[in-house]
Coordinates of C-alpha atoms in Angstrom, one line a residue:
M5 CA 67.4 134.8 225.4
Q6 CA 63.8 135.1 226.5
M7 CA 62.1 131.7 227.1
Q8 CA 58.8 131.1 225.4
E9 CA 55.9 131.2 227.9
V10 CA 54.0 127.9 228.1
E11 CA 50.2 128.2 227.7
T12 CA 48.3 127.2 230.8
R13 CA 45.7 124.5 230.2
Q14 CA 43.3 124.4 233.2
A15 CA 39.9 123.7 231.5
Y16 CA 40.3 119.9 232.1
T17 CA 41.6 117.8 234.9
I18 CA 44.1 115.2 233.8
L19 CA 43.4 111.7 235.3
I20 CA 46.1 109.0 235.2
P21 CA 45.2 105.5 236.6
A22 CA 48.4 103.7 237.4
Y23 CA 49.3 100.1 238.5
N24 CA 52.9 99.2 239.1
P25 CA 54.2 102.1 236.9
D26 CA 57.8 102.6 235.9
E27 CA 59.8 105.7 235.0
A28 CA 57.5 106.3 232.0
L29 CA 54.9 107.7 234.5
V30 CA 57.5 110.2 235.9
T31 CA 58.4 111.3 232.4
L32 CA 54.7 111.6 231.4
V33 CA 53.8 113.8 234.3
E34 CA 56.8 116.1 233.9
K35 CA 56.0 116.5 230.2
L36 CA 52.4 117.2 230.9
R37 CA 53.3 119.9 233.4
A38 CA 55.7 121.3 230.8
S39 CA 52.8 121.4 228.3
G40 CA 50.8 123.6 230.7
F41 CA 48.7 121.0 232.5
S42 CA 48.6 122.0 236.2
N43 CA 45.7 120.0 237.5
I44 CA 46.8 116.3 237.4
I45 CA 45.3 113.5 239.4
V46 CA 47.1 110.1 239.7
V47 CA 45.4 107.0 241.1
N48 CA 47.7 104.4 242.6
D49 CA 45.7 101.3 242.1
G50 CA 47.2 99.1 244.7
S51 CA 50.7 99.1 243.2
D52 CA 53.6 97.0 244.8
E53 CA 55.8 98.6 247.4
S54 CA 58.6 98.6 244.8
T55 CA 56.8 101.5 243.1
V56 CA 56.7 103.8 246.1
G57 CA 59.7 105.7 244.8
T58 CA 58.0 106.4 241.5
F59 CA 54.9 107.9 243.2
D60 CA 57.2 109.9 245.5
K61 CA 58.9 111.4 242.4
I62 CA 55.6 112.6 240.9
A63 CA 54.1 113.9 244.2
S64 CA 55.4 117.4 243.8
F65 CA 54.2 117.6 240.1
V66 CA 50.6 116.5 240.6
D67 CA 47.5 117.9 242.3
Q68 CA 46.7 114.7 244.1
V69 CA 47.8 111.1 244.4
L70 CA 44.8 108.9 245.3
T71 CA 45.6 105.4 246.6
H72 CA 43.8 102.0 246.6
E73 CA 45.1 99.7 249.3
Q74 CA 44.6 96.8 246.9
N75 CA 44.5 96.5 243.2
Q76 CA 40.9 97.0 242.0
G77 CA 41.3 97.4 238.3
K78 CA 41.6 100.2 235.8
G79 CA 37.9 100.9 235.7
A80 CA 37.8 101.3 239.5
A81 CA 40.8 103.6 239.4
I82 CA 39.1 105.8 236.8
K83 CA 36.0 106.0 238.9
T84 CA 38.0 107.0 241.9
G85 CA 39.6 109.8 240.0
L86 CA 36.4 110.9 238.4
R87 CA 34.7 111.1 241.8
Y88 CA 37.5 113.2 243.1
A89 CA 37.4 115.5 240.0
V90 CA 33.6 115.9 240.2
D91 CA 33.7 116.8 243.9
K92 CA 36.8 119.0 243.9
H93 CA 36.7 120.6 240.4
P94 CA 33.1 120.7 239.2
E95 CA 33.8 124.0 237.5
K96 CA 36.0 122.5 234.8
I97 CA 34.8 121.3 231.4
G98 CA 35.7 117.7 232.2
V99 CA 38.4 115.1 232.8
I100 CA 41.0 113.7 230.4
T101 CA 42.1 110.2 231.1
V102 CA 45.7 109.3 230.1
D103 CA 47.4 105.9 230.4
A104 CA 50.4 105.7 232.7
D105 CA 52.6 103.5 230.5
G106 CA 53.8 106.2 228.0
Q107 CA 51.6 105.2 225.1
H108 CA 50.0 108.7 225.0
L109 CA 52.3 111.4 223.9
P110 CA 51.9 114.9 225.6
Q111 CA 51.2 116.5 222.2
D112 CA 48.4 114.1 221.6
V113 CA 47.0 115.0 225.1
V114 CA 47.2 118.6 224.1
N115 CA 45.3 117.9 220.8
V116 CA 42.6 116.0 222.7
Y117 CA 42.4 118.9 225.2
E118 CA 42.0 121.5 222.4
E119 CA 39.3 119.4 220.8
G120 CA 37.5 119.2 224.1
V121 CA 37.7 123.0 224.6
N122 CA 36.2 123.4 221.1
K123 CA 33.5 120.7 221.7
P124 CA 32.9 120.7 225.4
H125 CA 29.8 118.5 225.2
H126 CA 31.5 115.8 223.2
L127 CA 33.3 112.7 224.4
I128 CA 36.7 113.2 222.7
M129 CA 38.5 109.9 221.9
G130 CA 42.2 109.8 220.9
C131 CA 42.1 107.0 218.3
R132 CA 45.2 105.1 217.2
D133 CA 45.9 103.8 213.8
F134 CA 46.1 99.9 213.8
S135 CA 47.0 99.4 210.2
G136 CA 50.8 99.7 210.6
E137 CA 53.0 96.5 210.6
A138 CA 54.6 97.5 213.9
I139 CA 51.4 97.1 215.8
P140 CA 51.5 94.0 218.1
L141 CA 49.2 91.2 216.9
R142 CA 47.2 91.0 220.1
S143 CA 46.5 94.7 220.0
R144 CA 45.4 94.7 216.4
F145 CA 43.2 91.6 216.9
G146 CA 41.7 93.0 220.1
N147 CA 40.8 96.3 218.5
Q148 CA 39.2 94.6 215.5
A149 CA 37.2 92.3 217.7
T150 CA 35.9 95.1 220.0
R151 CA 35.1 97.3 217.1
L152 CA 32.9 94.6 215.6
V153 CA 31.2 93.9 219.0
M154 CA 30.6 97.6 219.5
L155 CA 29.2 98.0 216.0
I156 CA 26.8 95.1 216.5
G157 CA 25.9 95.8 220.0
S158 CA 25.5 99.6 220.0
G159 CA 25.7 100.7 216.4
L160 CA 28.8 102.8 217.1
K161 CA 31.4 102.8 214.4
L162 CA 34.6 103.6 216.1
K163 CA 38.3 103.5 215.0
D164 CA 39.7 102.6 218.4
T165 CA 37.3 101.3 221.2
Q166 CA 40.1 100.5 223.6
T167 CA 41.9 103.9 223.7
G168 CA 42.5 105.2 227.2
L169 CA 43.0 108.8 226.0
R170 CA 39.5 110.4 226.4
A171 CA 38.2 113.8 227.2
I172 CA 35.0 113.3 229.3
P173 CA 32.6 116.1 229.8
M174 CA 32.0 116.8 233.5
R175 CA 28.3 116.4 233.4
Y176 CA 28.8 113.0 231.8
A177 CA 31.6 112.1 234.3
R178 CA 29.0 112.2 237.1
Q179 CA 26.9 109.6 235.4
L180 CA 29.9 107.3 234.7
L181 CA 30.3 106.6 238.4
D182 CA 27.3 104.3 238.3
I183 CA 28.4 102.3 235.3
P184 CA 29.2 98.6 236.0
G185 CA 32.7 97.3 235.5
N186 CA 35.9 97.8 237.5
R187 CA 38.5 96.6 235.0
Y188 CA 39.1 97.1 231.3
E189 CA 35.4 96.4 230.5
F190 CA 34.5 99.7 232.1
E191 CA 36.0 101.6 229.1
M192 CA 33.7 99.5 226.8
N193 CA 30.7 100.1 229.0
M194 CA 31.5 103.8 228.9
L195 CA 31.0 103.8 225.2
T196 CA 27.7 101.9 225.4
F197 CA 26.4 104.4 227.9
T198 CA 27.6 107.2 225.6
K199 CA 25.3 105.9 222.9
R200 CA 22.4 105.5 225.4
L201 CA 22.8 109.0 226.8
Q202 CA 23.2 110.4 223.2
V203 CA 26.5 112.0 224.0
P204 CA 28.2 112.9 220.7
I205 CA 31.7 111.4 220.0
Q206 CA 34.6 113.1 218.4
Q207 CA 37.4 110.8 217.2
T208 CA 40.8 112.5 217.1
T209 CA 43.8 110.7 215.5
I210 CA 46.8 110.2 217.8
Q211 CA 50.2 108.6 217.3
T212 CA 50.4 104.9 218.0
V213 CA 53.2 104.1 220.5
Y214 CA 54.1 100.6 221.6
E215 CA 57.2 99.9 223.7
N216 CA 58.6 96.3 223.7
E217 CA 55.5 94.8 222.1
N218 CA 53.4 96.6 224.7
D219 CA 54.7 94.2 227.4
S220 CA 54.0 96.9 230.1
S221 CA 50.2 96.5 229.6
H222 CA 48.4 94.9 232.5
F223 CA 45.6 93.7 230.2
R224 CA 44.8 90.0 230.9
P225 CA 44.0 88.6 227.4
I226 CA 41.6 85.8 228.5
L227 CA 39.9 87.1 231.6
D228 CA 39.7 90.8 230.6
S229 CA 38.4 89.8 227.1
I230 CA 35.7 87.7 228.7
L231 CA 34.7 90.7 230.8
I232 CA 34.7 93.0 227.8
Y233 CA 32.7 90.7 225.6
R234 CA 30.6 89.3 228.5
M235 CA 27.2 90.4 227.1
F236 CA 27.8 89.0 223.7
L237 CA 29.3 85.8 225.0
M238 CA 26.3 85.3 227.3
Y239 CA 24.0 86.0 224.4
S240 CA 25.8 83.3 222.4
L241 CA 25.6 80.8 225.3
S242 CA 21.9 81.6 225.7
S243 CA 21.3 80.8 222.1
V244 CA 23.2 77.5 222.3
A245 CA 21.3 76.5 225.4
S246 CA 18.0 77.4 223.8
F247 CA 18.9 75.3 220.8
L248 CA 19.6 72.3 223.1
V249 CA 16.3 72.9 224.9
D250 CA 14.5 73.0 221.5
V251 CA 16.1 69.7 220.4
G252 CA 15.5 68.1 223.7
M253 CA 11.9 69.1 223.9
Y254 CA 11.3 68.0 220.3
A255 CA 12.8 64.6 221.0
L256 CA 10.7 64.3 224.2
F257 CA 7.4 65.2 222.5
I258 CA 8.1 63.0 219.5
Y259 CA 8.5 60.1 222.0
L260 CA 5.3 61.0 223.9
L261 CA 3.1 61.7 220.9
S262 CA 4.2 59.2 218.3
P263 CA 1.9 56.4 219.7
Y264 CA -1.2 58.6 219.2
F265 CA -0.5 60.2 215.8
D266 CA 0.6 59.0 212.4
T267 CA 2.4 62.1 211.1
A268 CA 1.0 65.1 212.9
H269 CA 3.1 64.5 215.9
V270 CA 6.1 65.9 214.1
L271 CA 4.4 69.3 213.5
I272 CA 3.0 69.4 217.1
A273 CA 6.3 68.5 218.6
T274 CA 8.1 71.1 216.5
V275 CA 5.7 73.9 217.6
I276 CA 5.7 73.0 221.3
A277 CA 9.5 72.6 221.4
R278 CA 9.9 76.0 219.7
V279 CA 7.5 77.7 222.1
I280 CA 9.3 76.3 225.1
S281 CA 12.8 77.0 223.9
S282 CA 11.7 80.6 222.9
L283 CA 10.3 81.2 226.4
F284 CA 13.5 79.8 227.9
N285 CA 15.6 82.1 225.6
Y286 CA 13.5 85.1 226.5
L287 CA 13.8 84.6 230.2
V288 CA 17.6 84.0 230.1
N289 CA 18.2 87.0 227.8
R290 CA 16.0 89.3 229.9
K291 CA 17.3 88.2 233.4
V292 CA 20.9 87.2 232.7
V293 CA 22.2 88.5 229.4
F294 CA 20.7 92.0 229.3
D295 CA 19.6 92.3 232.9
S296 CA 16.6 94.3 231.8
K297 CA 13.3 95.4 233.4
A298 CA 11.9 96.8 230.1
R299 CA 8.2 96.8 229.9
R300 CA 6.3 95.0 227.1
S301 CA 9.5 93.1 226.2
L302 CA 7.6 89.7 225.9
P303 CA 5.4 90.7 222.9
K304 CA 8.3 92.5 221.3
Y305 CA 10.5 89.4 221.7
F306 CA 8.0 87.0 220.1
S307 CA 7.3 89.5 217.3
L308 CA 11.1 89.3 216.6
V309 CA 11.0 85.5 216.7
V310 CA 8.2 85.4 214.2
L311 CA 9.8 88.0 212.0
Q312 CA 13.2 86.3 212.1
M313 CA 11.7 83.0 211.1
A314 CA 9.9 84.6 208.2
V315 CA 12.9 86.5 207.0
S316 CA 15.1 83.4 207.3
A317 CA 12.7 81.4 205.2
L318 CA 12.4 84.1 202.6
L319 CA 16.1 84.8 202.3
V320 CA 17.0 81.1 202.1
Y321 CA 14.3 80.5 199.5
L322 CA 15.5 83.5 197.4
L323 CA 19.1 82.5 197.6
F324 CA 18.2 78.9 196.6
L325 CA 16.4 80.2 193.6
L326 CA 19.6 82.1 192.7
F327 CA 22.1 79.3 193.3
R328 CA 20.0 76.2 192.9
Q329 CA 22.1 74.3 195.4
G330 CA 23.5 74.3 199.0
E331 CA 20.2 74.6 200.9
V332 CA 21.9 73.8 204.2
I333 CA 24.9 76.1 203.7
L334 CA 22.5 78.9 202.7
K335 CA 20.5 78.5 205.8
V336 CA 23.6 78.5 208.0
V337 CA 24.8 81.7 206.3
V338 CA 21.4 83.5 206.6
D339 CA 20.8 82.4 210.2
S340 CA 24.3 83.5 211.2
F341 CA 23.7 86.9 209.8
L342 CA 20.3 87.1 211.6
F343 CA 21.9 86.0 214.8
F344 CA 23.9 89.3 214.9
V345 CA 20.9 91.3 213.8
S346 CA 18.8 89.7 216.5
Y347 CA 21.4 90.6 219.2
Y348 CA 21.4 94.2 218.1
I349 CA 17.6 94.5 218.1
Q350 CA 17.3 92.8 221.5
K351 CA 19.9 95.0 223.0
R352 CA 18.8 98.3 221.5
W353 CA 15.0 97.8 221.4
I354 CA 13.5 94.8 223.2
F355 CA 15.6 94.8 226.4
K356 CA 16.7 98.4 226.3
K357 CA 17.2 99.7 229.8

């Protein structure tokens, strides 16, 4: 019986970052080779000595095994692989990143590959379906949270922001080498830069595979979540600090001015405190939160402050006319909504890099 010839797939380099992998990596590499992928790069991200046998098994199946002497993080491993691919295989369409833990089935890699061949200038994302009951709670929650942050921060509406199965165009891969982040936050930063560079995104549905509640994942729920949501968390802390400065300055000027004014000191203290707290918030957001050197950001920022105050007052007033009660609750709801809107405007317009 004549064996069916396997189609050779050489348009993309396969990149697998691996940290303390098990036999799933060996199986993955063998199946990828059987699917026609001949150019495979694996990055050993400082794995334990106990995994030497695993890497020895795949050595004859892959193009190159790159090694970090110490664990540097998934983002750093991807950068190492991208740098190798850019230098050694610049003629290819791009690089497809695949997780080492067996979550990405070879057929899904093939599907992403074919999408990439058809749309060579797109970032192809293999997106999982998180609606099933079998999805681990931390994975479902993490995806929902990062989707919300990505939508607010960059305006990108994505099904799966944390997928590791991505076909990256070669010309885009070169630019990714300078993106900050060495761990899981790198994959989120990649999407932000995609938006900034106006790289189109194609979302391709893939099967959702979790073995043993995804216990093979090296994701650190607290620390890596902080890194992923760093900008939004810093923005939130900046807002809280600015509020404390506002209240503190208001109390101080009430104390200093009350002996000299009957009632006007309240208005004067309010204005001075708001100006000082706004300047404080501007400087912290510009230097720390968004790390921006954008020109003319100060007048843009204060234009936003004035506009936000006006919109807040108008919306609270209109809602009060509608409900005729709950003035404080209405203001909390309106200002909470404007808090997210302000973050998006500051990130995308005022402090845009």
